[in-house]
Structure formats: structure tokens, C-alpha cells
CSV table of C-alpha atoms in Angstrom, one decimal:
chain,number,residue,atom,x,y,z
G,1,MET,CA,7.7,-13.0,25.7
G,2,ILE,CA,7.1,-15.0,28.9
G,3,ARG,CA,9.0,-17.5,27.9
G,4,SER,CA,11.9,-15.7,26.7
G,5,GLU,CA,12.7,-14.7,30.6
G,6,ALA,CA,14.0,-10.6,28.9
G,7,ARG,CA,16.0,-9.3,31.7
G,8,GLY,CA,16.6,-5.6,30.5
G,9,LEU,CA,19.4,-3.4,32.5
G,10,LEU,CA,17.9,-0.3,34.2
G,11,LEU,CA,20.5,2.8,33.0
G,12,SER,CA,19.4,6.2,33.7
G,13,ARG,CA,16.5,7.0,31.7
G,14,ASN,CA,16.4,4.0,30.0
G,15,VAL,CA,16.1,0.2,30.1
G,16,LEU,CA,18.3,-1.9,28.0
G,17,ILE,CA,17.6,-5.4,27.1
G,18,GLU,CA,19.5,-8.1,24.6
G,19,ALA,CA,17.8,-9.7,22.5
G,20,ASP,CA,18.7,-13.0,20.4
G,21,ALA,CA,16.5,-13.6,17.5
G,22,GLU,CA,13.4,-14.4,18.6
G,23,LEU,CA,12.8,-11.9,21.2
G,24,SER,CA,13.6,-9.4,18.8
G,25,TYR,CA,11.4,-10.1,16.5
G,26,LEU,CA,8.6,-10.0,19.3
G,27,PHE,CA,9.6,-6.6,19.9
G,28,ASN,CA,9.3,-5.4,16.5
G,29,ARG,CA,6.5,-7.3,16.3
G,30,ALA,CA,4.7,-5.6,18.9
G,31,ARG,CA,6.3,-2.1,18.2
G,32,PHE,CA,8.5,-2.2,21.7
G,33,GLY,CA,11.6,-0.7,21.9
G,34,ARG,CA,14.2,0.9,19.3
G,35,SER,CA,17.2,-1.6,18.3
G,36,ARG,CA,20.3,-0.2,18.6
G,37,ILE,CA,23.1,-1.1,16.6
G,38,THR,CA,26.6,-2.1,18.3
G,39,SER,CA,29.5,-4.0,17.0
G,40,GLN,CA,28.3,-7.8,18.2
G,41,GLU,CA,26.3,-8.4,14.8
G,42,GLU,CA,23.9,-12.0,16.5
G,43,LYS,CA,23.1,-9.6,19.1
G,44,GLN,CA,20.5,-6.8,19.5
G,45,TRP,CA,20.1,-4.7,21.9
G,46,PHE,CA,16.7,-2.8,22.4
G,47,GLN,CA,16.6,-0.1,24.4
G,48,LEU,CA,13.1,0.6,26.2
G,49,ASP,CA,11.7,4.0,27.2
G,50,MET,CA,10.2,3.8,30.7
G,51,GLU,CA,7.3,3.4,30.7
G,52,GLU,CA,7.3,0.6,27.2
G,53,ALA,CA,9.7,-1.7,30.4
G,54,PHE,CA,7.6,-1.0,32.8
G,55,TYR,CA,4.3,-1.9,30.9
G,56,LEU,CA,6.2,-5.5,30.0
G,57,CYS,CA,6.8,-5.5,33.7
G,58,PHE,CA,4.4,-4.6,35.5
G,59,SER,CA,1.3,-5.3,33.7
G,60,LEU,CA,2.4,-8.3,30.4
G,61,GLU,CA,5.3,-9.9,33.4
G,62,CYS,CA,7.4,-11.0,30.6
G,63,LEU,CA,10.2,-8.7,31.7
G,64,LYS,CA,12.2,-8.0,35.0
G,65,VAL,CA,14.9,-5.3,35.5
G,66,ILE,CA,18.2,-6.3,36.9
G,67,GLY,CA,20.7,-4.0,38.3
G,68,LYS,CA,24.4,-3.7,37.7
G,69,ASP,CA,25.1,-6.5,39.8
G,70,GLY,CA,22.2,-8.8,37.9
G,71,SER,CA,20.4,-9.5,41.2
G,72,ILE,CA,16.9,-9.0,39.9
G,73,LYS,CA,14.2,-6.0,41.3
G,74,SER,CA,11.3,-6.3,42.8
G,75,ASN,CA,8.9,-3.9,41.0
G,76,LYS,CA,8.7,-1.9,43.9
G,77,GLU,CA,12.9,-0.1,43.0
G,78,PRO,CA,12.5,0.2,39.5
G,79,TRP,CA,8.7,2.5,40.7
G,80,GLU,CA,11.1,5.0,42.9
G,81,TYR,CA,13.9,4.8,41.0
G,82,SER,CA,11.9,6.2,37.9
G,83,LYS,CA,10.0,8.7,40.2
G,84,SER,CA,13.1,9.9,41.2
G,85,GLU,CA,14.3,10.7,37.8
G,86,LYS,CA,10.8,11.9,36.2
G,87,PRO,CA,8.8,13.0,38.9
G,88,ALA,CA,5.4,12.6,36.9
G,89,PHE,CA,6.2,9.1,35.9
G,90,PRO,CA,3.0,7.7,37.8
G,91,ILE,CA,1.2,10.2,35.2
G,92,SER,CA,3.1,9.4,32.3
G,93,TYR,CA,2.9,5.8,33.1
G,94,LYS,CA,-0.8,5.9,33.8
G,95,ALA,CA,-1.3,7.2,30.6
G,96,TYR,CA,0.9,5.6,28.6
G,97,SER,CA,-0.9,1.4,29.8
G,98,HIS,CA,-4.2,3.7,29.6
G,99,LEU,CA,-3.7,3.9,25.8
G,100,GLN,CA,-2.1,0.3,25.6
G,101,ARG,CA,-4.8,-1.2,27.1
G,102,LYS,CA,-6.9,0.5,24.1
G,103,ASN,CA,-5.0,-1.8,21.8
G,104,TRP,CA,-3.4,1.2,20.2
G,105,VAL,CA,0.0,1.7,19.2
G,106,VAL,CA,2.3,3.8,22.1
G,107,ARG,CA,5.4,5.0,21.1
G,108,SER,CA,7.6,8.2,22.3
G,109,GLY,CA,6.8,11.6,20.9
G,110,LEU,CA,9.9,13.5,22.2
G,111,GLN,CA,10.7,14.4,18.2
G,112,TYR,CA,7.6,16.1,18.0
G,113,GLY,CA,7.9,17.5,21.3
G,114,VAL,CA,5.0,16.1,23.4
G,115,ASP,CA,5.0,12.4,25.4
G,116,PHE,CA,3.8,9.8,23.0
G,117,ILE,CA,3.0,9.5,19.9
G,118,ALA,CA,-0.2,7.2,19.3
G,119,TYR,CA,-1.0,4.8,16.1
G,120,ARG,CA,-3.7,2.5,15.2
G,121,HIS,CA,-2.2,-0.1,13.9
G,122,LEU,CA,1.4,-0.3,12.8
G,123,PRO,CA,3.1,2.4,12.1
G,124,ALA,CA,5.0,1.6,9.0
G,125,LEU,CA,1.2,0.9,7.7
G,126,ILE,CA,-0.8,3.7,8.8
G,127,HIS,CA,0.1,7.1,9.3
G,128,SER,CA,0.3,7.8,13.1
G,129,GLU,CA,-2.7,9.3,13.9
G,130,TYR,CA,-2.6,11.2,17.8
G,131,ALA,CA,0.0,13.4,19.6
G,132,VAL,CA,-0.4,12.2,23.2
G,133,LEU,CA,0.3,15.1,26.3
G,134,ALA,CA,-0.1,14.1,29.6
G,135,LEU,CA,-1.2,16.3,32.0
G,136,SER,CA,-1.9,16.1,35.8
G,137,LYS,CA,-5.0,17.1,36.4
G,138,GLY,CA,-5.3,19.8,39.4
G,139,ASP,CA,-1.5,20.2,38.9
G,140,ASN,CA,-0.2,21.4,35.9
G,141,GLU,CA,3.1,22.8,37.2
G,142,LEU,CA,4.6,19.4,37.5
G,143,ASN,CA,5.2,19.5,33.5
G,144,GLY,CA,3.8,22.9,33.1
G,145,ARG,CA,2.6,21.6,28.9
G,146,LEU,CA,-0.3,23.8,28.1
G,147,ARG,CA,-0.1,26.5,30.2
G,148,VAL,CA,0.0,29.5,27.9
G,149,TRP,CA,-2.2,29.9,25.0
G,150,SER,CA,1.1,30.7,23.0
G,151,ASP,CA,1.9,26.7,24.0
G,152,VAL,CA,-0.9,25.5,23.0
G,153,HIS,CA,-0.8,27.8,19.6
G,154,CYS,CA,2.7,26.0,19.0
G,155,THR,CA,1.2,22.7,20.0
G,156,VAL,CA,-1.8,22.6,18.2
G,157,HIS,CA,0.2,24.0,14.7
G,158,LEU,CA,2.5,21.6,14.9
G,159,CYS,CA,0.3,18.3,15.2
G,160,GLY,CA,-1.2,19.5,11.9
G,161,SER,CA,2.0,19.9,9.9
G,162,VAL,CA,2.8,16.4,11.0
G,163,ALA,CA,-1.0,15.4,9.8
G,164,LYS,CA,-1.5,14.3,13.7
G,165,THR,CA,-4.2,15.6,16.3
G,166,LEU,CA,-3.4,16.8,19.6
G,167,LEU,CA,-4.7,13.9,22.5
G,168,VAL,CA,-4.7,15.6,25.9
G,169,LEU,CA,-4.9,13.1,28.4
G,170,PHE,CA,-5.9,14.6,31.9
G,171,VAL,CA,-5.1,11.9,34.7
G,172,ASP,CA,-6.5,12.6,38.0
G,173,SER,CA,-4.6,10.8,41.2
G,174,ASN,CA,-7.2,11.5,42.7
G,175,SER,CA,-5.4,12.3,46.2
G,176,GLN,CA,-3.8,8.8,46.0
G,177,GLY,CA,-0.4,9.4,46.2
G,178,THR,CA,2.0,7.9,44.0
G,179,SER,CA,3.3,4.7,45.7
G,180,TYR,CA,3.2,1.5,43.8
G,181,PRO,CA,0.4,-0.4,43.0
G,182,SER,CA,-2.4,0.9,44.8
G,183,CYS,CA,-2.1,4.2,43.3
G,184,LEU,CA,-2.5,3.1,39.9
G,185,GLU,CA,-5.6,1.3,40.9
G,186,HIS,CA,-7.5,4.2,41.4
G,187,TYR,CA,-6.1,7.3,38.9
G,188,THR,CA,-8.5,8.6,37.0
G,189,VAL,CA,-8.1,9.5,33.0
G,190,GLU,CA,-10.2,11.8,30.7
G,191,GLU,CA,-9.4,12.4,27.1
G,192,GLU,CA,-9.9,15.7,25.1
G,193,THR,CA,-8.7,16.6,21.4
G,194,ILE,CA,-8.0,20.3,20.3
G,195,THR,CA,-8.1,21.4,16.8
G,196,ARG,CA,-7.8,23.9,14.8
G,197,TRP,CA,-10.9,25.5,14.0
G,198,ASN,CA,-11.2,26.8,10.6
G,199,PRO,CA,-13.4,30.5,10.3
G,200,GLU,CA,-13.3,29.8,6.0
G,201,GLN,CA,-13.6,26.3,6.3
G,202,SER,CA,-16.7,26.3,9.2
G,203,ARG,CA,-18.7,29.4,7.2
G,204,GLU,CA,-20.6,27.1,4.9
G,205,ASP,CA,-21.8,24.8,8.2
G,206,GLN,CA,-23.2,27.5,9.5
G,207,THR,CA,-25.5,28.7,6.4
G,208,SER,CA,-26.8,25.8,5.9
G,209,LEU,CA,-27.8,25.8,9.7
G,210,ARG,CA,-29.7,29.1,9.4
G,211,ASN,CA,-31.1,28.0,6.8
G,212,GLN,CA,-32.5,25.6,8.7
G,213,THR,CA,-33.5,28.0,10.8
G,214,LYS,CA,-35.3,29.8,8.4
D,1,MET,CA,3.0,59.1,8.7
D,2,ILE,CA,4.0,62.1,11.8
D,3,ARG,CA,2.0,64.5,8.9
D,4,SER,CA,-0.8,62.5,9.2
D,5,GLU,CA,-2.0,62.6,12.7
D,6,ALA,CA,-3.5,59.1,12.8
D,7,ARG,CA,-5.8,59.0,15.8
D,8,GLY,CA,-6.1,54.6,17.2
D,9,LEU,CA,-8.7,53.4,19.8
D,10,LEU,CA,-8.0,51.4,21.4
D,11,LEU,CA,-10.5,47.8,22.0
D,12,SER,CA,-9.4,44.8,24.7
D,13,ARG,CA,-6.1,44.2,23.0
D,14,ASN,CA,-5.9,45.2,19.9
D,15,VAL,CA,-5.9,49.3,18.6
D,16,LEU,CA,-8.4,50.4,15.5
D,17,ILE,CA,-7.0,52.8,13.0
D,18,GLU,CA,-9.4,54.4,10.9
D,19,ALA,CA,-7.1,55.2,7.4
D,20,ASP,CA,-7.6,57.0,4.3
D,21,ALA,CA,-5.8,55.9,0.8
D,22,GLU,CA,-2.4,57.7,2.1
D,23,LEU,CA,-2.1,56.5,5.2
D,24,SER,CA,-3.4,52.8,4.7
D,25,TYR,CA,-0.3,52.7,1.9
D,26,LEU,CA,2.0,54.3,4.6
D,27,PHE,CA,0.6,51.1,6.5
D,28,ASN,CA,1.0,48.6,4.2
D,29,ARG,CA,4.5,49.8,3.6
D,30,ALA,CA,5.7,50.0,6.7
D,31,ARG,CA,4.4,47.0,7.5
D,32,PHE,CA,2.1,47.4,10.4
D,33,GLY,CA,-0.8,46.5,11.2
D,34,ARG,CA,-3.5,44.0,9.2
D,35,SER,CA,-6.4,45.6,7.0
D,36,ARG,CA,-9.4,44.9,8.2
D,37,ILE,CA,-12.8,44.5,5.8
D,38,THR,CA,-15.2,46.5,6.6
D,39,SER,CA,-18.8,47.4,4.0
D,40,GLN,CA,-17.5,51.2,3.9
D,41,GLU,CA,-15.3,51.0,0.5
D,42,GLU,CA,-13.7,54.3,1.0
D,43,LYS,CA,-12.2,53.9,4.1
D,44,GLN,CA,-9.7,51.0,5.5
D,45,TRP,CA,-9.7,49.4,9.6
D,46,PHE,CA,-6.2,48.7,10.6
D,47,GLN,CA,-6.1,46.6,13.6
D,48,LEU,CA,-2.6,47.1,15.0
D,49,ASP,CA,-1.4,44.8,18.1
D,50,MET,CA,-0.6,46.6,21.6
D,51,GLU,CA,3.1,46.2,20.9
D,52,GLU,CA,2.6,47.3,17.3
D,53,ALA,CA,0.6,50.8,18.3
D,54,PHE,CA,2.7,51.4,21.0
D,55,TYR,CA,6.2,51.6,18.8
D,56,LEU,CA,3.9,54.0,16.8
D,57,CYS,CA,3.6,55.6,19.7
D,58,PHE,CA,6.3,55.9,22.1
D,59,SER,CA,9.0,55.6,19.6
D,60,LEU,CA,8.1,56.8,16.4
D,61,GLU,CA,5.8,59.7,18.0
D,62,CYS,CA,3.2,59.6,14.5
D,63,LEU,CA,0.2,58.0,16.6
D,64,LYS,CA,-1.9,59.2,19.5
D,65,VAL,CA,-3.9,57.3,21.4
D,66,ILE,CA,-7.5,57.9,21.6
D,67,GLY,CA,-10.7,57.0,24.6
D,68,LYS,CA,-14.1,56.3,23.5
D,69,ASP,CA,-14.9,59.7,24.0
D,70,GLY,CA,-12.8,61.2,21.0
D,71,SER,CA,-9.8,61.8,24.1
D,72,ILE,CA,-6.4,61.9,23.3
D,73,LYS,CA,-4.9,59.8,26.3
D,74,SER,CA,-0.9,60.4,27.0
D,75,ASN,CA,1.4,58.2,26.8
D,76,LYS,CA,1.2,56.9,30.3
D,77,GLU,CA,-2.4,55.6,30.5
D,78,PRO,CA,-2.0,52.6,27.5
D,79,TRP,CA,0.9,51.7,28.8
D,80,GLU,CA,-0.4,50.9,32.6
D,81,TYR,CA,-3.9,49.6,30.6
D,82,SER,CA,-1.6,47.3,28.5
D,83,LYS,CA,-0.3,45.6,31.8
D,84,SER,CA,-3.6,45.1,32.9
D,85,GLU,CA,-4.5,43.2,29.9
D,86,LYS,CA,-1.0,41.5,29.3
D,87,PRO,CA,1.2,41.0,32.4
D,88,ALA,CA,4.2,40.6,30.1
D,89,PHE,CA,3.8,43.2,28.1
D,90,PRO,CA,6.6,45.3,29.5
D,91,ILE,CA,8.9,42.2,28.4
D,92,SER,CA,8.0,41.9,25.0
D,93,TYR,CA,7.5,45.5,24.0
D,94,LYS,CA,11.0,45.8,25.0
D,95,ALA,CA,11.6,43.0,22.5
D,96,TYR,CA,9.3,43.5,19.4
D,97,SER,CA,11.1,47.5,20.0
D,98,HIS,CA,14.3,45.9,19.8
D,99,LEU,CA,14.1,44.2,17.1
D,100,GLN,CA,12.4,47.4,14.7
D,101,ARG,CA,15.3,49.1,16.0
D,102,LYS,CA,17.9,46.7,14.7
D,103,ASN,CA,15.2,47.1,11.4
D,104,TRP,CA,14.0,43.9,11.4
D,105,VAL,CA,10.0,44.2,10.1
D,106,VAL,CA,8.4,42.1,13.0
D,107,ARG,CA,4.9,40.5,12.8
D,108,SER,CA,2.5,38.7,15.1
D,109,GLY,CA,3.6,35.2,16.2
D,110,LEU,CA,0.4,34.0,16.8
D,111,GLN,CA,-1.1,31.7,14.4
D,112,TYR,CA,2.6,29.5,15.4
D,113,GLY,CA,2.2,29.8,19.0
D,114,VAL,CA,4.8,32.4,19.3
D,115,ASP,CA,5.5,35.9,20.6
D,116,PHE,CA,7.2,37.1,16.9
D,117,ILE,CA,8.3,36.6,13.7
D,118,ALA,CA,11.1,38.4,12.8
D,119,TYR,CA,11.9,39.5,9.2
D,120,ARG,CA,14.6,40.7,6.8
D,121,HIS,CA,12.7,42.1,4.3
D,122,LEU,CA,9.2,42.2,3.0
D,123,PRO,CA,7.4,39.4,4.1
D,124,ALA,CA,6.5,39.5,0.5
D,125,LEU,CA,9.7,39.3,-0.9
D,126,ILE,CA,11.7,36.9,1.5
D,127,HIS,CA,10.6,34.2,3.8
D,128,SER,CA,10.5,35.0,7.2
D,129,GLU,CA,13.6,34.2,9.1
D,130,TYR,CA,13.0,33.8,12.9
D,131,ALA,CA,10.4,32.4,15.3
D,132,VAL,CA,10.7,35.4,18.2
D,133,LEU,CA,10.2,34.0,22.1
D,134,ALA,CA,10.7,37.2,24.5
D,135,LEU,CA,10.8,35.4,27.8
D,136,SER,CA,11.5,37.0,31.0
D,137,LYS,CA,15.2,36.6,32.2
D,138,GLY,CA,14.9,34.9,35.7
D,139,ASP,CA,11.1,34.7,36.0
D,140,ASN,CA,10.2,32.3,33.4
D,141,GLU,CA,6.6,32.2,35.4
D,142,LEU,CA,5.5,35.2,34.1
D,143,ASN,CA,5.3,34.0,30.4
D,144,GLY,CA,5.4,30.2,31.0
D,145,ARG,CA,7.3,28.5,28.0
D,146,LEU,CA,10.4,26.5,27.3
D,147,ARG,CA,10.2,26.0,31.0
D,148,VAL,CA,10.3,22.0,29.9
D,149,TRP,CA,12.0,19.6,27.8
D,150,SER,CA,8.9,19.0,25.9
D,151,ASP,CA,8.3,22.6,25.1
D,152,VAL,CA,11.6,23.2,24.0
D,153,HIS,CA,11.5,20.1,21.7
D,154,CYS,CA,7.5,21.2,20.0
D,155,THR,CA,9.0,24.5,19.4
D,156,VAL,CA,12.0,23.6,18.4
D,157,HIS,CA,10.1,20.9,15.6
D,158,LEU,CA,7.6,23.3,14.1
D,159,CYS,CA,10.2,26.0,13.8
D,160,GLY,CA,12.2,23.7,11.8
D,161,SER,CA,8.7,23.1,9.7
D,162,VAL,CA,7.9,26.4,8.6
D,163,ALA,CA,11.4,27.0,7.9
D,164,LYS,CA,12.5,29.1,10.6
D,165,THR,CA,15.2,29.8,12.8
D,166,LEU,CA,13.7,30.2,17.2
D,167,LEU,CA,15.0,32.9,18.2
D,168,VAL,CA,14.7,33.3,21.9
D,169,LEU,CA,15.5,36.7,23.5
D,170,PHE,CA,16.2,37.1,27.4
D,171,VAL,CA,14.7,40.3,28.3
D,172,ASP,CA,16.5,41.1,32.0
D,173,SER,CA,14.3,43.3,33.4
D,174,ASN,CA,17.4,44.4,36.2
D,175,SER,CA,15.0,45.0,39.4
D,176,GLN,CA,13.4,48.4,37.1
D,177,GLY,CA,10.0,47.6,37.7
D,178,THR,CA,7.4,48.1,34.8
D,179,SER,CA,6.5,52.0,35.4
D,180,TYR,CA,7.6,53.6,32.1
D,181,PRO,CA,9.3,55.1,30.6
D,182,SER,CA,11.9,54.6,32.5
D,183,CYS,CA,12.1,50.7,33.2
D,184,LEU,CA,12.0,50.4,29.2
D,185,GLU,CA,16.0,52.4,28.9
D,186,HIS,CA,17.2,50.3,32.0
D,187,TYR,CA,15.7,46.9,30.5
D,188,THR,CA,18.4,44.9,28.8
D,189,VAL,CA,18.1,42.0,26.4
D,190,GLU,CA,20.2,38.8,25.1
D,191,GLU,CA,19.7,36.9,22.0
D,192,GLU,CA,19.9,33.3,21.4
D,193,THR,CA,18.7,31.0,18.6
D,194,ILE,CA,18.0,27.4,19.3
D,195,THR,CA,18.0,25.2,16.2
D,196,ARG,CA,18.4,21.3,16.1
D,197,TRP,CA,21.4,19.5,15.4
D,198,ASN,CA,21.8,16.2,14.0
D,199,PRO,CA,24.3,14.0,13.7
D,200,GLU,CA,23.5,12.2,10.5
D,201,GLN,CA,24.4,16.2,8.8
D,202,SER,CA,27.5,16.9,12.0
D,203,ARG,CA,29.2,13.3,11.0
D,204,GLU,CA,31.1,14.6,8.6
D,205,ASP,CA,32.2,17.6,10.3
D,206,GLN,CA,33.6,15.5,13.3
D,207,THR,CA,35.7,13.6,10.4
D,208,SER,CA,37.2,16.5,9.1
D,209,LEU,CA,37.7,17.1,12.6
D,210,ARG,CA,39.6,14.0,13.1
D,211,ASN,CA,42.0,14.8,10.3
D,212,GLN,CA,43.1,18.1,11.4
D,213,THR,CA,43.7,17.1,14.9
D,214,LYS,CA,46.2,14.0,13.7
């Protein structure tokens, strides 16, 4: 992918990449972006979320972000732009890259109302396993999820109905601010899963526990 | 139900009612409360949510709330107690009574992470139709739902998967405070449903629209 010298155009909250057959194959294999259908048959366009694009930029260094005039931008510029578009971007990017580094396939969770969906393998082969919410530790005002019980119930119920486990990543900024790249090194991530506790299913265990203590 | 002179015991966020066969039948028919299994076979206990109990108290006047010493409490006392237990109680009670007055069957929405579930008829006969969130207009900090897009997506997706429509009741307190009973008369309710818009399904309509404009 580095050899392909891909260029991505920053548009609102997405990055658009014009891809030839080889690059399309690589994007599809690596599970980055969604292909966009256009009238040009020979060219494919890939639409990347900001987190995906900047992971390719910052971590894998195989994508350059360009402006509308075609000039290549430094990493700092798209970082600042993303923060202005999405104030929680440093938190969600840290969560995204944390999962990517652990070799999970990470996709947008927009349709389920979570930040990401994390798969162990290719989604086509194995059903996705985690619905991920990235929360800023200490300052929940920023993205405001799971502040009330009804939201927790709602999210856990939804995860159950689509056969996923809710994984909450608490990103602690350790008061390091949001300037690139220093902040990312100092951010720490705590993982927590939230599942339903079913008293009917747990009753049997309790009996066996009681038998043991007798 | 008025003749039965029911007495309810206020316990944390619920009201417990000891019911004989006749009262149990009435509660089941009118869809109030959930029956609680105890070791006493001849007596049934019904557990009512605060909104249900106070609707029976305030609006239908067929229930008296008693303290642990057996003394009957005025309506004002349980109102103040409920507010201290659940700050959003005046909002959720207004929403509950608003739906009840329109002859909907209203049940707790706890398991789906919403405030209420509203049915057109008995739940056993017809599938429930609305998942209801009661929000305070202007001051969303109070209960904090639907403040971020991911929460809206999550809730709408969940409603879809359990075949319900999301109904949001915006209760406007019109700066009337929360003192009983004057505040309830001045509160106004705005109803709004939120559903998914499916571009695939809507495409056909668009074509017919285009044909009409031609």
C-alpha cells in the first residue's frame, strides 16, 4: 500500500480516495473504507472515515491527505481540521488505533449508534463481535454516552439483539491536551465490557455454589 | 377500583400493594403493575412504578399511599418523595398521564432503555407500538437522552429491531416549577416520532414524484 502512493481528498467528515484496481483490492482486503459507486467504471472511489484515513496517514504512512488544490498537507493540518469538525476526535482516534494495533478489524458503528464495530476476522467470514463506544475518562460531557441508565439499557439491549458485546473504551488523556502527536503517546485506554446479567440463567450456578459451601 | 380502597406502601422507587383476588383481577385487566410471587398463596402483591401509583392516586383517586406505620399520606408527600428519588419525575409523570388520558396502555420501558412502552390495546392481544422517551424541553441535561447522534441512532435501531416506533414526548414546564398540583396543569406536551429513512425504499416514491412534476 505504501508503494501505491495513495492520495486522499479531505471532504467534510470523510476522506475520498480515487483508487485503481490494485488499490481497490488492497483496501477491500485490509477492510478500509467503503467503495462508492460512480458513473466512471474504470475508477473506484473509496470513502474513509476520519479515523481510518488518519490511521493510514499517521500509523501506516501509506496515505497522503491533499487539499482541494492538490497540495499535500502535513499530518498536523488534518488533525486540527478533524478536531474542529469532531471535538471528540482525539479520543475516538486513540480508541480506533488501540483496536487496530491489536489486530482487530475496526469498522464504523454508525448504523448501530456506537462508535465502532470490532471484528476478529473479515466480517464476511465471522460475525462481528464487539460494539465499541469510546468515552473520555473523567469528562463524559464531551460525547455524553452512557450518562444515564436508560442509555446503558438501550445500548446493551441493542447489542444483544445484533449478537454483539458492548465494549467501552475509556480513554484517559492524563491531562495531556489534544496536540498532535505528543498527546497520543500519553493517552491510556481502559477496556470494559458490559453484558446483561440474567437471573434465570445464573440461578443454577448459585445452587452449585451453595452446594459447594455446604 | 375505588370501592376496593387499595392501600400502597411506598418502598424506594416502587409502590407495593397487597391485593385480594378481586383487586388482582382489576389490576390485571387495567394493566397496572406487575404481580410479585410470594410464599403466601391467597394474597397477591402488585409492584407499581411511581408513575403508575401516582396516576391511581392523583388522577383516578382509587389508591392511598401509606407509610411504614400504616398512616395515610397526603398526595403532596409522595410527590415530594418521588422528586427526591428521581429528579425527572414531574416530566415523566406528565408524559405518563398524557398517554393514559389518551387511552393508551402504558408500561415501563426499562428493559428497552426507554421511559415507557405504549400499547393501543392489551399487550397480550396486539404487539406494543411505541417506545416512549419523555424529555424536558429546553433542559435536556435533566435526563440527558438523545443529546448526541449516536444515542439517537442506537435508540432508533433498537426500536426497529423490536418492532416499535420511537415516540419522543417533549414536556415543556413553561417555567412553572415542580410543585404539586399546580405545575401539572401548566405543563404542555409535544409529540414527535423518530423513524429511519430508508433511501432504498424511498427511491420508488421519488420516481413517482418526478413523474408527477414532469
